[in-house]
Each structure stands twice: as structure tokens, then as C-alpha cells.
């Protein structure tokens, strides 16, 4: 109400389409270049380059899930484009992510609804420094199986299409360039979502390092690779605003954001999470929802 000019930022980011196309092309070139390398170099480039592109692509898919590519009036265009953006990740992800991520925004911390909340097993078992370190390494596994444990949903038609498109792409990559290219693709996704500097955002976003603050923003340089997902308070306040415009939200409404706790290093977040004995996967706000719950 105080800053009505923010409404002008609620429009699609047309540049997102071209960025995603370039990222897909970059990975296709990488798939070709690694096909004849020694295995050690395949894994090296999967971590150094492929993991960055893969993690960045998951955040492009996050943008697409909010209809930032083509706008709310062309919602299905965004779903199809998300399936396309998913291809270089190797694992079907886009459609399921959209379904669960909308619940995360509507019911942040909702018990049994928000699958961003770790399970009781994760909170109970991964409580020592070594186990927390292993929990970070295994993040891709937990993000994959957690929805099935917390809030399983019937498989949709689009999820089946996402699966078939991904399998067809993976088979094509294997047929064209062999096992090393396929391994590079899959390893990049697993490594990029596990023990990786960019993965600090998983913990930075909603883990309560300070009591009373359950959502935090990060204003460091890795926002350049992650579609400004670090601007997380701004994103939850205005989920219809594309990532490229979130710095403008902070600038326009600085009095609401400048005084909030914030991060400047995702690497330090990972380090503090492991080394601080008062922080664990249990360090999340969980709410018991009342009334009608509407899910995708």
C-alpha cells in the first residue's frame, strides 16, 4: 500500500526464455566435449561446471513454476517450457516441483503440507556435526523422497509427460555420446544440489539461526547465478515478481528489508550449520494448519 509502484514489477521476465535456451545449449555442448575424456575429468568438470549450470537450471525452473517466463495468462506455456528446461538435469523434476512449491508458498511450514520441512527422521538422526555434513551431501536424495513421506500426491498427466520426455532425452544422450556424457549430466545434478556453495541457499532461506526469524535473504554475488533466489524475504512477499526485479523491490521498500537479518555468504551458512551444535534440520518453524487446505 505504501509503495504501489511495486505492482508494475509483476510482469513476466522475457529474458528468462533466452537465458534458459543458452543454458540448455551450453550443457549440450558440454555433453559432447566430455564424451571422450578420462573418467576423472568427467567428474571434475561435472562438479566445476556442470553442477553450477544444473543448480542454476533448477532455480530457472523455480522461476518458471511462478509463471515468470510467459506470465499467468499462458500458464501451460510455462509448464511445457519447464519440461524443456528440465532436460539437461537428467531427472524429471519440473512439474512435481511446481505442485509442491505452490504449497510451500501458501502454507509455509505447514505440517504435512510443506515438504520443504525435514522429516522427523532427518531432524532426529542428523544431529551431530558429521551427520549434518552428510545430510548436506545427501540433500538431493532427501528432496526427492521427502514428498513421498510427507505429502504424496496422485501422479498427474503432466508428470508422466515430464518423465517420458526426460527418459527420451537421457536415452538420446546415451545413444549419441555414450555413458560419460550421461554420467556428466547426472553427476552434475547430484553434486550441484549437494555439497556445493550454491546449495547454501537451501539452509539460508528458512532455517532459524535467530529465533523469531524464519526467512532470510542473501545479498551476495551468487545471486547472479541463481536468478536472485537469495532475495528470499522479497520473494515470499511478492512471489509474482520475477527474480530479476527483486533487487528493485528491496530498493523501493528498503525500510522493510534493510533492518532484517541477512546473509552475505552461502558457504558460511553451510559451515555454521554444520559447526553450530544448536542448529539442526529441526531448526524450522512448523505450523499445524487449521481450516480448509487447497493443494495443486
PDB file of C-alpha atoms in Angstrom:
ATOM      1  CA  UNK A   1       0.000   0.000   0.000  1.00  0.00           C
ATOM      2  CA  UNK A   2       2.858   2.375   0.761  1.00  0.00           C
ATOM      3  CA  UNK A   3       4.683   1.578  -2.492  1.00  0.00           C
ATOM      4  CA  UNK A   4       2.101   0.947  -5.255  1.00  0.00           C
ATOM      5  CA  UNK A   5       4.866   1.189  -7.869  1.00  0.00           C
ATOM      6  CA  UNK A   6       5.863  -2.340  -6.873  1.00  0.00           C
ATOM      7  CA  UNK A   7       2.824  -3.613  -8.775  1.00  0.00           C
ATOM      8  CA  UNK A   8       4.499  -2.552 -12.024  1.00  0.00           C
ATOM      9  CA  UNK A   9       7.148  -5.234 -11.397  1.00  0.00           C
ATOM     10  CA  UNK A  10       4.544  -8.024 -11.504  1.00  0.00           C
ATOM     11  CA  UNK A  11       5.106  -8.995 -15.125  1.00  0.00           C
ATOM     12  CA  UNK A  12       6.911 -11.803 -16.996  1.00  0.00           C
ATOM     13  CA  UNK A  13      10.677 -11.783 -17.493  1.00  0.00           C
ATOM     14  CA  UNK A  14      11.043 -12.365 -21.242  1.00  0.00           C
ATOM     15  CA  UNK A  15      14.836 -12.602 -20.894  1.00  0.00           C
ATOM     16  CA  UNK A  16      14.346 -15.779 -18.850  1.00  0.00           C
ATOM     17  CA  UNK A  17      13.433 -17.698 -22.012  1.00  0.00           C
ATOM     18  CA  UNK A  18      16.687 -16.777 -23.742  1.00  0.00           C
ATOM     19  CA  UNK A  19      18.808 -17.458 -20.673  1.00  0.00           C
ATOM     20  CA  UNK A  20      17.316 -20.945 -20.324  1.00  0.00           C
ATOM     21  CA  UNK A  21      17.876 -21.646 -24.023  1.00  0.00           C
ATOM     22  CA  UNK A  22      21.540 -20.661 -23.675  1.00  0.00           C
ATOM     23  CA  UNK A  23      21.934 -22.821 -20.572  1.00  0.00           C
ATOM     24  CA  UNK A  24      20.480 -25.859 -22.345  1.00  0.00           C
ATOM     25  CA  UNK A  25      22.768 -25.212 -25.311  1.00  0.00           C
ATOM     26  CA  UNK A  26      25.790 -24.862 -23.010  1.00  0.00           C
ATOM     27  CA  UNK A  27      25.061 -28.224 -21.423  1.00  0.00           C
ATOM     28  CA  UNK A  28      24.577 -29.896 -24.807  1.00  0.00           C
ATOM     29  CA  UNK A  29      27.998 -28.622 -25.853  1.00  0.00           C
ATOM     30  CA  UNK A  30      29.437 -29.894 -22.560  1.00  0.00           C
ATOM     31  CA  UNK A  31      27.845 -33.327 -23.074  1.00  0.00           C
ATOM     32  CA  UNK A  32      29.660 -33.546 -26.395  1.00  0.00           C
ATOM     33  CA  UNK A  33      33.005 -32.295 -25.077  1.00  0.00           C
ATOM     34  CA  UNK A  34      33.226 -34.751 -22.182  1.00  0.00           C
ATOM     35  CA  UNK A  35      32.346 -37.879 -24.159  1.00  0.00           C
ATOM     36  CA  UNK A  36      35.988 -38.874 -24.762  1.00  0.00           C
ATOM     37  CA  UNK A  37      37.589 -37.604 -21.535  1.00  0.00           C
ATOM     38  CA  UNK A  38      39.025 -39.802 -18.792  1.00  0.00           C
ATOM     39  CA  UNK A  39      36.510 -40.529 -16.059  1.00  0.00           C
ATOM     40  CA  UNK A  40      38.366 -38.375 -13.534  1.00  0.00           C
ATOM     41  CA  UNK A  41      37.974 -35.365 -15.816  1.00  0.00           C
ATOM     42  CA  UNK A  42      34.331 -36.171 -16.473  1.00  0.00           C
ATOM     43  CA  UNK A  43      33.668 -35.980 -12.737  1.00  0.00           C
ATOM     44  CA  UNK A  44      35.919 -32.921 -12.353  1.00  0.00           C
ATOM     45  CA  UNK A  45      34.004 -30.930 -14.966  1.00  0.00           C
ATOM     46  CA  UNK A  46      30.704 -32.267 -13.660  1.00  0.00           C
ATOM     47  CA  UNK A  47      31.466 -30.578 -10.330  1.00  0.00           C
ATOM     48  CA  UNK A  48      33.277 -27.461 -11.547  1.00  0.00           C
ATOM     49  CA  UNK A  49      30.952 -26.562 -14.425  1.00  0.00           C
ATOM     50  CA  UNK A  50      28.023 -28.943 -14.786  1.00  0.00           C
ATOM     51  CA  UNK A  51      26.931 -28.644 -11.169  1.00  0.00           C
ATOM     52  CA  UNK A  52      26.736 -24.844 -11.416  1.00  0.00           C
ATOM     53  CA  UNK A  53      24.638 -24.950 -14.566  1.00  0.00           C
ATOM     54  CA  UNK A  54      22.418 -27.720 -13.193  1.00  0.00           C
ATOM     55  CA  UNK A  55      21.733 -25.947  -9.911  1.00  0.00           C
ATOM     56  CA  UNK A  56      21.163 -22.702 -11.748  1.00  0.00           C
ATOM     57  CA  UNK A  57      18.693 -24.517 -14.002  1.00  0.00           C
ATOM     58  CA  UNK A  58      16.715 -25.779 -11.003  1.00  0.00           C
ATOM     59  CA  UNK A  59      16.321 -22.144  -9.999  1.00  0.00           C
ATOM     60  CA  UNK A  60      15.285 -21.225 -13.529  1.00  0.00           C
ATOM     61  CA  UNK A  61      12.636 -23.932 -13.136  1.00  0.00           C
ATOM     62  CA  UNK A  62      11.704 -22.274  -9.849  1.00  0.00           C
ATOM     63  CA  UNK A  63      11.153 -19.041 -11.766  1.00  0.00           C
ATOM     64  CA  UNK A  64       9.126 -20.876 -14.416  1.00  0.00           C
ATOM     65  CA  UNK A  65       6.978 -22.503 -11.714  1.00  0.00           C
ATOM     66  CA  UNK A  66       5.869 -18.977 -10.795  1.00  0.00           C
ATOM     67  CA  UNK A  67       4.923 -18.383 -14.466  1.00  0.00           C
ATOM     68  CA  UNK A  68       7.728 -15.851 -14.802  1.00  0.00           C
ATOM     69  CA  UNK A  69       8.634 -16.906 -18.355  1.00  0.00           C
ATOM     70  CA  UNK A  70       5.312 -16.317 -20.130  1.00  0.00           C
ATOM     71  CA  UNK A  71       3.017 -14.897 -17.463  1.00  0.00           C
ATOM     72  CA  UNK A  72      -0.050 -16.222 -15.678  1.00  0.00           C
ATOM     73  CA  UNK A  73      -2.241 -15.934 -18.777  1.00  0.00           C
ATOM     74  CA  UNK A  74      -0.098 -18.538 -20.531  1.00  0.00           C
ATOM     75  CA  UNK A  75       0.328 -20.923 -17.617  1.00  0.00           C
ATOM     76  CA  UNK A  76       0.613 -24.018 -19.820  1.00  0.00           C
ATOM     77  CA  UNK A  77       3.375 -22.401 -21.873  1.00  0.00           C
ATOM     78  CA  UNK A  78       5.323 -22.199 -18.627  1.00  0.00           C
ATOM     79  CA  UNK A  79       4.657 -25.883 -17.846  1.00  0.00           C
ATOM     80  CA  UNK A  80       5.930 -27.011 -21.271  1.00  0.00           C
ATOM     81  CA  UNK A  81       8.915 -24.710 -21.039  1.00  0.00           C
ATOM     82  CA  UNK A  82       9.690 -26.094 -17.584  1.00  0.00           C
ATOM     83  CA  UNK A  83       9.780 -29.606 -19.047  1.00  0.00           C
ATOM     84  CA  UNK A  84      12.212 -28.353 -21.688  1.00  0.00           C
ATOM     85  CA  UNK A  85      14.416 -26.629 -19.077  1.00  0.00           C
ATOM     86  CA  UNK A  86      14.409 -29.873 -17.095  1.00  0.00           C
ATOM     87  CA  UNK A  87      16.087 -31.890 -19.872  1.00  0.00           C
ATOM     88  CA  UNK A  88      19.791 -31.239 -19.049  1.00  0.00           C
ATOM     89  CA  UNK A  89      19.203 -32.209 -15.406  1.00  0.00           C
ATOM     90  CA  UNK A  90      18.705 -35.872 -16.296  1.00  0.00           C
ATOM     91  CA  UNK A  91      15.928 -36.470 -13.752  1.00  0.00           C
ATOM     92  CA  UNK A  92      12.248 -35.426 -14.152  1.00  0.00           C
ATOM     93  CA  UNK A  93      11.652 -32.573 -11.736  1.00  0.00           C
ATOM     94  CA  UNK A  94       9.862 -29.541 -13.120  1.00  0.00           C
ATOM     95  CA  UNK A  95       6.175 -30.469 -12.905  1.00  0.00           C
ATOM     96  CA  UNK A  96       6.379 -32.101  -9.475  1.00  0.00           C
ATOM     97  CA  UNK A  97       8.385 -29.177  -8.137  1.00  0.00           C
ATOM     98  CA  UNK A  98       5.721 -26.715  -9.269  1.00  0.00           C
ATOM     99  CA  UNK A  99       2.956 -28.663  -7.500  1.00  0.00           C
ATOM    100  CA  UNK A 100       4.791 -28.845  -4.192  1.00  0.00           C
ATOM    101  CA  UNK A 101       6.364 -25.408  -4.354  1.00  0.00           C
ATOM    102  CA  UNK A 102       2.994 -23.681  -4.539  1.00  0.00           C
ATOM    103  CA  UNK A 103       2.094 -25.428  -1.279  1.00  0.00           C
ATOM    104  CA  UNK A 104       5.330 -24.087   0.217  1.00  0.00           C
ATOM    105  CA  UNK A 105       4.203 -20.535  -0.555  1.00  0.00           C
ATOM    106  CA  UNK A 106       0.579 -20.947   0.507  1.00  0.00           C
ATOM    107  CA  UNK A 107       1.315 -22.922   3.680  1.00  0.00           C
ATOM    108  CA  UNK A 108       4.876 -22.066   4.691  1.00  0.00           C
ATOM    109  CA  UNK A 109       5.907 -24.517   7.401  1.00  0.00           C
ATOM    110  CA  UNK A 110       2.564 -26.309   7.242  1.00  0.00           C
ATOM    111  CA  UNK A 111       2.817 -29.674   8.989  1.00  0.00           C
ATOM    112  CA  UNK A 112       2.175 -32.453   6.467  1.00  0.00           C
ATOM    113  CA  UNK A 113       1.873 -29.988   3.569  1.00  0.00           C
ATOM    114  CA  UNK A 114       5.131 -28.074   3.131  1.00  0.00           C
ATOM    115  CA  UNK A 115       7.643 -30.720   2.012  1.00  0.00           C
ATOM    116  CA  UNK A 116      10.488 -28.225   2.438  1.00  0.00           C
ATOM    117  CA  UNK A 117      10.272 -29.137   6.141  1.00  0.00           C
ATOM    118  CA  UNK A 118      12.605 -32.042   7.035  1.00  0.00           C
ATOM    119  CA  UNK A 119      11.057 -35.251   8.331  1.00  0.00           C
ATOM    120  CA  UNK A 120      11.286 -36.297  11.973  1.00  0.00           C
ATOM    121  CA  UNK A 121      13.899 -38.881  10.971  1.00  0.00           C
ATOM    122  CA  UNK A 122      16.112 -36.180   9.438  1.00  0.00           C
ATOM    123  CA  UNK A 123      15.827 -33.986  12.498  1.00  0.00           C
ATOM    124  CA  UNK A 124      16.450 -36.823  14.944  1.00  0.00           C
ATOM    125  CA  UNK A 125      19.287 -38.616  13.141  1.00  0.00           C
ATOM    126  CA  UNK A 126      21.282 -35.806  11.526  1.00  0.00           C
ATOM    127  CA  UNK A 127      22.112 -34.049  14.769  1.00  0.00           C
ATOM    128  CA  UNK A 128      25.920 -34.348  15.081  1.00  0.00           C
ATOM    129  CA  UNK A 129      28.438 -32.356  13.073  1.00  0.00           C
ATOM    130  CA  UNK A 130      29.434 -35.315  10.895  1.00  0.00           C
ATOM    131  CA  UNK A 131      25.837 -36.359  10.311  1.00  0.00           C
ATOM    132  CA  UNK A 132      24.801 -32.815   9.434  1.00  0.00           C
ATOM    133  CA  UNK A 133      27.657 -32.728   6.931  1.00  0.00           C
ATOM    134  CA  UNK A 134      26.386 -35.971   5.390  1.00  0.00           C
ATOM    135  CA  UNK A 135      22.855 -34.554   5.365  1.00  0.00           C
ATOM    136  CA  UNK A 136      24.090 -31.669   3.211  1.00  0.00           C
ATOM    137  CA  UNK A 137      25.843 -34.112   0.855  1.00  0.00           C
ATOM    138  CA  UNK A 138      22.634 -36.162   0.557  1.00  0.00           C
ATOM    139  CA  UNK A 139      20.290 -33.207   0.018  1.00  0.00           C
ATOM    140  CA  UNK A 140      19.223 -34.363  -3.491  1.00  0.00           C
ATOM    141  CA  UNK A 141      18.107 -37.715  -2.050  1.00  0.00           C
ATOM    142  CA  UNK A 142      16.049 -36.158   0.726  1.00  0.00           C
ATOM    143  CA  UNK A 143      14.408 -33.617  -1.562  1.00  0.00           C
ATOM    144  CA  UNK A 144      13.417 -36.497  -3.854  1.00  0.00           C
ATOM    145  CA  UNK A 145      11.940 -38.850  -1.256  1.00  0.00           C
ATOM    146  CA  UNK A 146      10.593 -36.339   1.286  1.00  0.00           C
ATOM    147  CA  UNK A 147       7.373 -35.557  -0.663  1.00  0.00           C
ATOM    148  CA  UNK A 148       6.591 -39.283  -0.779  1.00  0.00           C
ATOM    149  CA  UNK A 149       6.922 -39.456   3.012  1.00  0.00           C
ATOM    150  CA  UNK A 150       5.212 -36.208   3.999  1.00  0.00           C
ATOM    151  CA  UNK A 151       2.597 -35.415   1.363  1.00  0.00           C
ATOM    152  CA  UNK A 152       2.305 -37.946  -1.505  1.00  0.00           C
ATOM    153  CA  UNK A 153       0.082 -36.776  -4.357  1.00  0.00           C
ATOM    154  CA  UNK A 154      -1.509 -38.699  -7.227  1.00  0.00           C
ATOM    155  CA  UNK A 155       0.665 -38.652 -10.350  1.00  0.00           C
ATOM    156  CA  UNK A 156      -0.630 -36.125 -12.879  1.00  0.00           C
ATOM    157  CA  UNK A 157      -0.685 -36.332 -16.658  1.00  0.00           C
ATOM    158  CA  UNK A 158       1.950 -33.616 -16.925  1.00  0.00           C
ATOM    159  CA  UNK A 159       4.243 -35.504 -14.558  1.00  0.00           C
ATOM    160  CA  UNK A 160       4.002 -38.568 -16.812  1.00  0.00           C
ATOM    161  CA  UNK A 161       4.844 -36.383 -19.821  1.00  0.00           C
ATOM    162  CA  UNK A 162       7.765 -34.881 -17.879  1.00  0.00           C
ATOM    163  CA  UNK A 163       9.005 -38.395 -17.099  1.00  0.00           C
ATOM    164  CA  UNK A 164       8.681 -39.671 -20.679  1.00  0.00           C
ATOM    165  CA  UNK A 165      10.343 -36.574 -22.138  1.00  0.00           C
ATOM    166  CA  UNK A 166      13.229 -36.920 -19.700  1.00  0.00           C
ATOM    167  CA  UNK A 167      13.728 -40.623 -20.351  1.00  0.00           C
ATOM    168  CA  UNK A 168      13.706 -39.989 -24.102  1.00  0.00           C
ATOM    169  CA  UNK A 169      16.306 -37.244 -23.726  1.00  0.00           C
ATOM    170  CA  UNK A 170      18.541 -39.372 -21.495  1.00  0.00           C
ATOM    171  CA  UNK A 171      18.383 -42.274 -23.936  1.00  0.00           C
ATOM    172  CA  UNK A 172      19.212 -39.931 -26.814  1.00  0.00           C
ATOM    173  CA  UNK A 173      22.270 -38.545 -24.982  1.00  0.00           C
ATOM    174  CA  UNK A 174      23.486 -42.068 -24.187  1.00  0.00           C
ATOM    175  CA  UNK A 175      22.913 -43.225 -27.766  1.00  0.00           C
ATOM    176  CA  UNK A 176      24.670 -40.224 -29.307  1.00  0.00           C
ATOM    177  CA  UNK A 177      27.638 -39.708 -26.980  1.00  0.00           C
ATOM    178  CA  UNK A 178      27.784 -42.620 -24.546  1.00  0.00           C
ATOM    179  CA  UNK A 179      27.934 -43.263 -20.821  1.00  0.00           C
ATOM    180  CA  UNK A 180      30.368 -40.463 -19.953  1.00  0.00           C
ATOM    181  CA  UNK A 181      28.037 -37.759 -21.223  1.00  0.00           C
ATOM    182  CA  UNK A 182      25.121 -39.292 -19.346  1.00  0.00           C
ATOM    183  CA  UNK A 183      27.224 -39.619 -16.204  1.00  0.00           C
ATOM    184  CA  UNK A 184      28.365 -35.995 -16.500  1.00  0.00           C
ATOM    185  CA  UNK A 185      24.724 -34.882 -16.699  1.00  0.00           C
ATOM    186  CA  UNK A 186      23.519 -36.914 -13.713  1.00  0.00           C
ATOM    187  CA  UNK A 187      26.623 -36.278 -11.600  1.00  0.00           C
ATOM    188  CA  UNK A 188      26.356 -32.531 -12.197  1.00  0.00           C
ATOM    189  CA  UNK A 189      22.797 -32.517 -10.874  1.00  0.00           C
ATOM    190  CA  UNK A 190      23.605 -34.619  -7.800  1.00  0.00           C
ATOM    191  CA  UNK A 191      26.791 -32.729  -6.940  1.00  0.00           C
ATOM    192  CA  UNK A 192      25.268 -29.331  -7.628  1.00  0.00           C
ATOM    193  CA  UNK A 193      22.393 -29.915  -5.230  1.00  0.00           C
ATOM    194  CA  UNK A 194      24.570 -31.453  -2.513  1.00  0.00           C
ATOM    195  CA  UNK A 195      27.891 -30.209  -1.136  1.00  0.00           C
ATOM    196  CA  UNK A 196      28.176 -27.095  -3.261  1.00  0.00           C
ATOM    197  CA  UNK A 197      28.414 -23.365  -2.457  1.00  0.00           C
ATOM    198  CA  UNK A 198      25.119 -22.633  -4.209  1.00  0.00           C
ATOM    199  CA  UNK A 199      23.382 -25.245  -2.030  1.00  0.00           C
ATOM    200  CA  UNK A 200      23.790 -22.890   0.897  1.00  0.00           C
ATOM    201  CA  UNK A 201      20.532 -21.302  -0.189  1.00  0.00           C
ATOM    202  CA  UNK A 202      18.586 -24.411   0.910  1.00  0.00           C
ATOM    203  CA  UNK A 203      19.590 -23.712   4.509  1.00  0.00           C
ATOM    204  CA  UNK A 204      19.865 -19.938   4.314  1.00  0.00           C
ATOM    205  CA  UNK A 205      16.247 -19.459   3.260  1.00  0.00           C
ATOM    206  CA  UNK A 206      14.253 -20.769   6.234  1.00  0.00           C
ATOM    207  CA  UNK A 207      16.449 -22.258   8.969  1.00  0.00           C
ATOM    208  CA  UNK A 208      16.123 -20.300  12.196  1.00  0.00           C
ATOM    209  CA  UNK A 209      19.635 -19.244  13.084  1.00  0.00           C
ATOM    210  CA  UNK A 210      17.967 -16.439  15.043  1.00  0.00           C
ATOM    211  CA  UNK A 211      14.779 -17.111  16.980  1.00  0.00           C
ATOM    212  CA  UNK A 212      11.819 -15.223  15.612  1.00  0.00           C
ATOM    213  CA  UNK A 213      13.226 -15.005  12.078  1.00  0.00           C
ATOM    214  CA  UNK A 214      12.211 -17.904   9.848  1.00  0.00           C
ATOM    215  CA  UNK A 215      13.002 -16.412   6.414  1.00  0.00           C
ATOM    216  CA  UNK A 216      16.287 -14.752   5.465  1.00  0.00           C
ATOM    217  CA  UNK A 217      17.675 -13.017   2.403  1.00  0.00           C
ATOM    218  CA  UNK A 218      21.163 -13.354   0.936  1.00  0.00           C
ATOM    219  CA  UNK A 219      22.656 -10.421  -0.988  1.00  0.00           C
ATOM    220  CA  UNK A 220      25.947 -11.912  -2.170  1.00  0.00           C
ATOM    221  CA  UNK A 221      27.347 -12.436  -5.691  1.00  0.00           C
ATOM    222  CA  UNK A 222      25.921 -15.935  -6.221  1.00  0.00           C
ATOM    223  CA  UNK A 223      22.565 -14.283  -6.900  1.00  0.00           C
ATOM    224  CA  UNK A 224      23.955 -13.698 -10.391  1.00  0.00           C
ATOM    225  CA  UNK A 225      23.870 -17.471 -10.993  1.00  0.00           C
ATOM    226  CA  UNK A 226      20.605 -18.183  -9.191  1.00  0.00           C
ATOM    227  CA  UNK A 227      18.044 -15.736 -10.580  1.00  0.00           C
ATOM    228  CA  UNK A 228      18.213 -13.723  -7.332  1.00  0.00           C
ATOM    229  CA  UNK A 229      16.746 -16.531  -5.226  1.00  0.00           C
ATOM    230  CA  UNK A 230      18.772 -15.040  -2.381  1.00  0.00           C
ATOM    231  CA  UNK A 231      16.249 -12.202  -2.169  1.00  0.00           C
ATOM    232  CA  UNK A 232      14.029 -14.574  -0.267  1.00  0.00           C
ATOM    233  CA  UNK A 233      12.060 -12.303   2.021  1.00  0.00           C
ATOM    234  CA  UNK A 234      11.267 -10.234  -1.037  1.00  0.00           C
ATOM    235  CA  UNK A 235      10.307 -13.365  -2.989  1.00  0.00           C
ATOM    236  CA  UNK A 236       7.876 -14.612  -0.339  1.00  0.00           C
ATOM    237  CA  UNK A 237       6.335 -11.160  -0.044  1.00  0.00           C
ATOM    238  CA  UNK A 238       5.891 -10.872  -3.818  1.00  0.00           C
ATOM    239  CA  UNK A 239       6.016 -14.342  -5.467  1.00  0.00           C
ATOM    240  CA  UNK A 240       4.568 -12.912  -8.697  1.00  0.00           C
ATOM    241  CA  UNK A 241       7.631 -10.719  -9.259  1.00  0.00           C
ATOM    242  CA  UNK A 242      10.429 -12.383 -11.304  1.00  0.00           C
ATOM    243  CA  UNK A 243      13.814 -12.777  -9.693  1.00  0.00           C
ATOM    244  CA  UNK A 244      15.446 -10.137 -11.884  1.00  0.00           C
ATOM    245  CA  UNK A 245      13.200  -7.457 -10.313  1.00  0.00           C
ATOM    246  CA  UNK A 246      13.551  -8.472  -6.656  1.00  0.00           C
ATOM    247  CA  UNK A 247      16.531  -6.108  -6.098  1.00  0.00           C
ATOM    248  CA  UNK A 248      14.195  -3.286  -7.136  1.00  0.00           C
ATOM    249  CA  UNK A 249      11.672  -4.418  -4.519  1.00  0.00           C
ATOM    250  CA  UNK A 250      14.377  -4.156  -1.875  1.00  0.00           C
ATOM    251  CA  UNK A 251      15.422  -0.744  -3.175  1.00  0.00           C
ATOM    252  CA  UNK A 252      11.878   0.628  -3.320  1.00  0.00           C
ATOM    253  CA  UNK A 253      10.846  -0.708   0.092  1.00  0.00           C
ATOM    254  CA  UNK A 254      14.247  -0.528   1.785  1.00  0.00           C
ATOM    255  CA  UNK A 255      12.748   0.412   5.148  1.00  0.00           C
ATOM    256  CA  UNK A 256      11.112  -3.034   5.313  1.00  0.00           C
ATOM    257  CA  UNK A 257      14.170  -5.108   4.388  1.00  0.00           C
ATOM    258  CA  UNK A 258      17.392  -3.346   5.346  1.00  0.00           C
ATOM    259  CA  UNK A 259      16.875  -3.983   9.052  1.00  0.00           C
ATOM    260  CA  UNK A 260      16.187  -7.708   8.733  1.00  0.00           C
ATOM    261  CA  UNK A 261      18.872 -10.353   9.453  1.00  0.00           C
ATOM    262  CA  UNK A 262      20.625 -11.234   6.209  1.00  0.00           C
ATOM    263  CA  UNK A 263      23.486 -13.288   4.756  1.00  0.00           C
ATOM    264  CA  UNK A 264      26.400 -12.385   2.523  1.00  0.00           C
ATOM    265  CA  UNK A 265      27.931 -15.874   2.168  1.00  0.00           C
ATOM    266  CA  UNK A 266      26.192 -19.179   1.475  1.00  0.00           C
ATOM    267  CA  UNK A 267      29.465 -21.011   2.186  1.00  0.00           C
ATOM    268  CA  UNK A 268      29.470 -19.565   5.697  1.00  0.00           C
ATOM    269  CA  UNK A 269      25.858 -20.658   6.104  1.00  0.00           C
ATOM    270  CA  UNK A 270      26.858 -24.244   5.324  1.00  0.00           C
ATOM    271  CA  UNK A 271      29.821 -24.041   7.699  1.00  0.00           C
ATOM    272  CA  UNK A 272      27.746 -22.543  10.514  1.00  0.00           C
ATOM    273  CA  UNK A 273      25.007 -25.128  10.051  1.00  0.00           C
ATOM    274  CA  UNK A 274      27.485 -27.984  10.471  1.00  0.00           C
ATOM    275  CA  UNK A 275      29.552 -26.458  13.285  1.00  0.00           C
ATOM    276  CA  UNK A 276      26.809 -24.820  15.368  1.00  0.00           C
ATOM    277  CA  UNK A 277      25.516 -27.506  17.744  1.00  0.00           C
ATOM    278  CA  UNK A 278      22.310 -25.560  18.364  1.00  0.00           C
ATOM    279  CA  UNK A 279      21.269 -25.808  14.691  1.00  0.00           C
ATOM    280  CA  UNK A 280      19.945 -28.959  13.013  1.00  0.00           C
ATOM    281  CA  UNK A 281      17.284 -29.998  10.470  1.00  0.00           C
ATOM    282  CA  UNK A 282      14.835 -29.411  13.330  1.00  0.00           C
ATOM    283  CA  UNK A 283      15.608 -25.668  13.217  1.00  0.00           C
ATOM    284  CA  UNK A 284      12.498 -24.847  11.206  1.00  0.00           C
ATOM    285  CA  UNK A 285       9.156 -23.263  12.032  1.00  0.00           C
ATOM    286  CA  UNK A 286       6.367 -25.847  11.769  1.00  0.00           C
ATOM    287  CA  UNK A 287       2.692 -24.891  11.833  1.00  0.00           C
ATOM    288  CA  UNK A 288      -0.373 -27.027  12.454  1.00  0.00           C
ATOM    289  CA  UNK A 289      -2.817 -25.787   9.832  1.00  0.00           C
ATOM    290  CA  UNK A 290      -6.467 -25.155  10.561  1.00  0.00           C
ATOM    291  CA  UNK A 291      -9.370 -24.821   8.193  1.00  0.00           C
ATOM    292  CA  UNK A 292      -9.539 -25.792   4.521  1.00  0.00           C
ATOM    293  CA  UNK A 293      -6.273 -26.626   2.753  1.00  0.00           C
ATOM    294  CA  UNK A 294      -6.186 -26.309  -1.041  1.00  0.00           C
ATOM    295  CA  UNK A 295      -3.332 -28.048  -2.874  1.00  0.00           C
ATOM    296  CA  UNK A 296      -2.333 -28.343  -6.526  1.00  0.00           C
TER     297      UNK A 296
END
